[in-house]
PDB file of C-alpha atoms in Angstrom:
ATOM      1  CA  UNK A 248       0.028   0.332   0.014  1.00  0.00           C
ATOM      2  CA  UNK A 249       1.547   3.401  -0.706  1.00  0.00           C
ATOM      3  CA  UNK A 250       0.226   6.613   0.384  1.00  0.00           C
ATOM      4  CA  UNK A 251       1.116  10.187  -0.678  1.00  0.00           C
ATOM      5  CA  UNK A 252       0.485  13.685   0.092  1.00  0.00           C
ATOM      6  CA  UNK A 253       1.103  17.019  -1.340  1.00  0.00           C
ATOM      7  CA  UNK A 254       2.449  19.599   1.315  1.00  0.00           C
ATOM      8  CA  UNK A 255       1.386  23.080   1.468  1.00  0.00           C
ATOM      9  CA  UNK A 256       4.659  24.272   2.060  1.00  0.00           C
ATOM     10  CA  UNK A 257       6.194  22.734  -1.345  1.00  0.00           C
ATOM     11  CA  UNK A 258       5.888  23.386  -5.140  1.00  0.00           C
ATOM     12  CA  UNK A 259       3.652  21.566  -7.131  1.00  0.00           C
ATOM     13  CA  UNK A 260       5.369  18.244  -7.943  1.00  0.00           C
ATOM     14  CA  UNK A 261       7.152  18.196  -4.865  1.00  0.00           C
ATOM     15  CA  UNK A 262       5.229  15.167  -3.319  1.00  0.00           C
ATOM     16  CA  UNK A 263       6.229  13.083  -0.200  1.00  0.00           C
ATOM     17  CA  UNK A 264       5.651   9.494  -0.747  1.00  0.00           C
ATOM     18  CA  UNK A 265       6.161   6.487   1.570  1.00  0.00           C
ATOM     19  CA  UNK A 266       7.994   3.191   0.182  1.00  0.00           C
ATOM     20  CA  UNK A 267       5.516   0.406   1.225  1.00  0.00           C
ATOM     21  CA  UNK A 268       7.777  -0.375   4.487  1.00  0.00           C
ATOM     22  CA  UNK A 269       4.702  -2.361   6.032  1.00  0.00           C
ATOM     23  CA  UNK A 270       6.310  -5.326   4.250  1.00  0.00           C
ATOM     24  CA  UNK A 271       9.696  -6.597   5.729  1.00  0.00           C
ATOM     25  CA  UNK A 272      12.316  -5.462   3.174  1.00  0.00           C
ATOM     26  CA  UNK A 273      13.305  -9.471   2.809  1.00  0.00           C
ATOM     27  CA  UNK A 274       9.879 -10.016   1.368  1.00  0.00           C
ATOM     28  CA  UNK A 275       9.691  -7.211  -0.920  1.00  0.00           C
ATOM     29  CA  UNK A 276      13.259  -8.070  -2.863  1.00  0.00           C
ATOM     30  CA  UNK A 277      12.531 -11.678  -3.248  1.00  0.00           C
ATOM     31  CA  UNK A 278       9.705 -11.165  -5.812  1.00  0.00           C
ATOM     32  CA  UNK A 279      10.390 -12.428  -9.400  1.00  0.00           C
ATOM     33  CA  UNK A 280      10.830  -9.879 -11.828  1.00  0.00           C
ATOM     34  CA  UNK A 281       7.118  -9.687 -13.433  1.00  0.00           C
ATOM     35  CA  UNK A 282       6.075  -9.386  -9.920  1.00  0.00           C
ATOM     36  CA  UNK A 283       8.159  -6.654  -8.618  1.00  0.00           C
ATOM     37  CA  UNK A 284       7.253  -5.048 -11.936  1.00  0.00           C
ATOM     38  CA  UNK A 285       3.739  -5.152 -11.710  1.00  0.00           C
ATOM     39  CA  UNK A 286       4.424  -3.659  -7.999  1.00  0.00           C
ATOM     40  CA  UNK A 287       6.187  -0.633  -9.251  1.00  0.00           C
ATOM     41  CA  UNK A 288       3.601   0.002 -12.123  1.00  0.00           C
ATOM     42  CA  UNK A 289       1.040   0.104  -9.713  1.00  0.00           C
ATOM     43  CA  UNK A 290       2.774   2.353  -7.341  1.00  0.00           C
ATOM     44  CA  UNK A 291       3.848   4.533 -10.195  1.00  0.00           C
ATOM     45  CA  UNK A 292       0.266   5.117 -11.380  1.00  0.00           C
ATOM     46  CA  UNK A 293      -0.890   6.009  -7.712  1.00  0.00           C
ATOM     47  CA  UNK A 294       1.586   8.038  -7.001  1.00  0.00           C
ATOM     48  CA  UNK A 295       1.991  10.414 -10.364  1.00  0.00           C
ATOM     49  CA  UNK A 296      -2.117  11.239  -9.562  1.00  0.00           C
ATOM     50  CA  UNK A 297      -0.511  13.658  -6.907  1.00  0.00           C
ATOM     51  CA  UNK A 298       2.233  15.182  -8.982  1.00  0.00           C
ATOM     52  CA  UNK A 299       5.612  14.111 -10.788  1.00  0.00           C
ATOM     53  CA  UNK A 300       7.468  11.263  -9.006  1.00  0.00           C
ATOM     54  CA  UNK A 301      11.170  12.093  -8.851  1.00  0.00           C
ATOM     55  CA  UNK A 302      12.390  10.257  -6.196  1.00  0.00           C
ATOM     56  CA  UNK A 303      12.524   6.581  -4.307  1.00  0.00           C
ATOM     57  CA  UNK A 304      13.890   6.004  -0.834  1.00  0.00           C
ATOM     58  CA  UNK A 305      14.330   1.943  -0.749  1.00  0.00           C
ATOM     59  CA  UNK A 306      12.373   1.301   2.463  1.00  0.00           C
ATOM     60  CA  UNK A 307      15.296   0.955   5.430  1.00  0.00           C
ATOM     61  CA  UNK A 308      17.714   1.425   2.896  1.00  0.00           C
ATOM     62  CA  UNK A 309      17.791  -1.742   1.283  1.00  0.00           C
ATOM     63  CA  UNK A 310      18.163  -2.219  -2.587  1.00  0.00           C
ATOM     64  CA  UNK A 311      19.437  -4.231  -5.234  1.00  0.00           C
ATOM     65  CA  UNK A 312      20.120  -4.132  -8.669  1.00  0.00           C
ATOM     66  CA  UNK A 313      17.042  -5.124 -10.162  1.00  0.00           C
ATOM     67  CA  UNK A 314      15.202  -1.991  -8.117  1.00  0.00           C
ATOM     68  CA  UNK A 315      17.659   0.626  -9.268  1.00  0.00           C
ATOM     69  CA  UNK A 316      16.733  -0.673 -12.975  1.00  0.00           C
ATOM     70  CA  UNK A 317      13.237  -0.322 -12.269  1.00  0.00           C
ATOM     71  CA  UNK A 318      13.672   3.102 -10.449  1.00  0.00           C
ATOM     72  CA  UNK A 319      15.345   3.839 -13.929  1.00  0.00           C
ATOM     73  CA  UNK A 320      12.506   2.630 -16.071  1.00  0.00           C
ATOM     74  CA  UNK A 321      10.140   4.644 -14.187  1.00  0.00           C
ATOM     75  CA  UNK A 322      12.691   7.742 -14.044  1.00  0.00           C
ATOM     76  CA  UNK A 323      13.073   7.987 -10.396  1.00  0.00           C
ATOM     77  CA  UNK A 324      16.234   8.737  -8.859  1.00  0.00           C
ATOM     78  CA  UNK A 325      17.121   6.877  -5.640  1.00  0.00           C
ATOM     79  CA  UNK A 326      18.039   8.646  -2.743  1.00  0.00           C
ATOM     80  CA  UNK A 327      19.347   7.501   0.794  1.00  0.00           C
ATOM     81  CA  UNK A 328      19.172   9.123   4.174  1.00  0.00           C
ATOM     82  CA  UNK A 329      22.267  10.049   5.951  1.00  0.00           C
ATOM     83  CA  UNK A 330      20.477  11.178   9.269  1.00  0.00           C
ATOM     84  CA  UNK A 331      17.814   8.386  10.677  1.00  0.00           C
ATOM     85  CA  UNK A 332      16.771   9.049  14.003  1.00  0.00           C
ATOM     86  CA  UNK A 333      14.943   5.872  14.741  1.00  0.00           C
ATOM     87  CA  UNK A 334      11.941   7.458  14.735  1.00  0.00           C
ATOM     88  CA  UNK A 335       9.926   4.631  13.280  1.00  0.00           C
ATOM     89  CA  UNK A 336      11.304   2.760  16.210  1.00  0.00           C
ATOM     90  CA  UNK A 337      11.682   4.978  19.118  1.00  0.00           C
ATOM     91  CA  UNK A 338       8.497   7.438  19.534  1.00  0.00           C
ATOM     92  CA  UNK A 339      10.782  10.063  21.560  1.00  0.00           C
ATOM     93  CA  UNK A 340      10.657  13.740  19.488  1.00  0.00           C
ATOM     94  CA  UNK A 341      13.339  14.860  21.937  1.00  0.00           C
ATOM     95  CA  UNK A 342      15.576  12.065  21.267  1.00  0.00           C
ATOM     96  CA  UNK A 343      14.984  11.981  17.895  1.00  0.00           C
ATOM     97  CA  UNK A 344      15.782  16.085  17.858  1.00  0.00           C
ATOM     98  CA  UNK A 345      18.733  15.680  19.734  1.00  0.00           C
ATOM     99  CA  UNK A 346      20.102  12.848  17.081  1.00  0.00           C
ATOM    100  CA  UNK A 347      19.280  15.267  14.258  1.00  0.00           C
ATOM    101  CA  UNK A 348      21.099  18.196  15.284  1.00  0.00           C
ATOM    102  CA  UNK A 349      24.159  15.922  16.458  1.00  0.00           C
ATOM    103  CA  UNK A 350      24.626  14.465  13.036  1.00  0.00           C
ATOM    104  CA  UNK A 351      23.302  17.132  10.863  1.00  0.00           C
ATOM    105  CA  UNK A 352      25.949  18.191   8.125  1.00  0.00           C
ATOM    106  CA  UNK A 353      26.048  20.078   5.045  1.00  0.00           C
ATOM    107  CA  UNK A 354      24.120  18.093   2.533  1.00  0.00           C
ATOM    108  CA  UNK A 355      22.356  15.625   4.994  1.00  0.00           C
ATOM    109  CA  UNK A 356      19.321  13.890   4.102  1.00  0.00           C
ATOM    110  CA  UNK A 357      17.016  13.502   7.216  1.00  0.00           C
ATOM    111  CA  UNK A 358      14.363  10.578   7.230  1.00  0.00           C
ATOM    112  CA  UNK A 359      11.644  11.126   9.141  1.00  0.00           C
ATOM    113  CA  UNK A 360       8.219   9.306   9.106  1.00  0.00           C
ATOM    114  CA  UNK A 361       4.763  11.039   8.839  1.00  0.00           C
ATOM    115  CA  UNK A 362       2.040   8.258   8.952  1.00  0.00           C
ATOM    116  CA  UNK A 363      -0.418   8.125  11.870  1.00  0.00           C
ATOM    117  CA  UNK A 364       1.108   8.518  15.223  1.00  0.00           C
ATOM    118  CA  UNK A 365       4.548   9.230  13.698  1.00  0.00           C
ATOM    119  CA  UNK A 366       3.261  12.537  12.357  1.00  0.00           C
ATOM    120  CA  UNK A 367       2.605  14.135  15.140  1.00  0.00           C
ATOM    121  CA  UNK A 368       5.955  13.160  16.565  1.00  0.00           C
ATOM    122  CA  UNK A 369       7.370  14.350  13.286  1.00  0.00           C
ATOM    123  CA  UNK A 370       5.761  17.575  13.567  1.00  0.00           C
ATOM    124  CA  UNK A 371       7.128  18.072  17.453  1.00  0.00           C
ATOM    125  CA  UNK A 372      10.600  16.649  16.205  1.00  0.00           C
ATOM    126  CA  UNK A 373      10.702  19.722  13.303  1.00  0.00           C
ATOM    127  CA  UNK A 374       9.204  22.049  15.602  1.00  0.00           C
ATOM    128  CA  UNK A 375      12.617  22.054  17.449  1.00  0.00           C
ATOM    129  CA  UNK A 376      14.773  20.892  14.855  1.00  0.00           C
ATOM    130  CA  UNK A 377      14.021  23.467  11.856  1.00  0.00           C
ATOM    131  CA  UNK A 378      14.695  26.754  14.319  1.00  0.00           C
ATOM    132  CA  UNK A 379      18.115  25.290  15.613  1.00  0.00           C
ATOM    133  CA  UNK A 380      19.273  24.720  12.164  1.00  0.00           C
ATOM    134  CA  UNK A 381      18.398  27.770  10.606  1.00  0.00           C
ATOM    135  CA  UNK A 382      20.361  29.560  13.617  1.00  0.00           C
ATOM    136  CA  UNK A 383      23.221  27.053  12.847  1.00  0.00           C
ATOM    137  CA  UNK A 384      23.458  28.631   9.171  1.00  0.00           C
ATOM    138  CA  UNK A 385      21.449  25.491   7.504  1.00  0.00           C
ATOM    139  CA  UNK A 386      18.927  25.711   4.803  1.00  0.00           C
ATOM    140  CA  UNK A 387      16.273  23.006   4.269  1.00  0.00           C
ATOM    141  CA  UNK A 388      15.804  22.271   0.733  1.00  0.00           C
ATOM    142  CA  UNK A 389      14.212  19.381  -1.193  1.00  0.00           C
ATOM    143  CA  UNK A 390      16.226  16.588  -3.002  1.00  0.00           C
ATOM    144  CA  UNK A 391      15.905  17.883  -6.315  1.00  0.00           C
ATOM    145  CA  UNK A 392      17.526  21.238  -5.019  1.00  0.00           C
ATOM    146  CA  UNK A 393      20.409  19.290  -3.203  1.00  0.00           C
ATOM    147  CA  UNK A 394      20.842  17.311  -6.358  1.00  0.00           C
ATOM    148  CA  UNK A 395      21.140  20.231  -8.665  1.00  0.00           C
ATOM    149  CA  UNK A 396      23.669  21.787  -6.215  1.00  0.00           C
ATOM    150  CA  UNK A 397      25.864  18.949  -6.571  1.00  0.00           C
ATOM    151  CA  UNK A 398      25.382  18.520 -10.180  1.00  0.00           C
ATOM    152  CA  UNK A 399      26.491  22.663 -10.500  1.00  0.00           C
ATOM    153  CA  UNK A 400      29.859  21.554  -8.743  1.00  0.00           C
ATOM    154  CA  UNK A 401      30.842  18.646 -11.429  1.00  0.00           C
TER     155      UNK A 401
END
């Protein structure tokens, strides 16, 4: 099952999507090629209703060559997070905030979850993290903006 939401503070097409992590990663990647392709096609069809789909973050950071090939066929770029405060497992916004502030560096990709009660915790985490990151001189941008910055350095 895949869910997507368009945030009010984003430009059209900057949609947030989950990665179907309700299934253990080992099960998802044992699917045969046809079944995996059908699942990707179904997810793509659902997500594109909300805007252009640009990015895929493999659930739990697990991926293989087949997943990367499938993502490429749909025009997705694949991104992994670099700051993961374990918010899906530890329901403590204060702990998540401290972890993010300890690990954040220029170019960091912070992974937080927003479904159900996790969304409330993410909001509480961001309410303390964002002002402090701004105070430290950081700017929060989209993955597409971060990638464009990296491409400009090439």
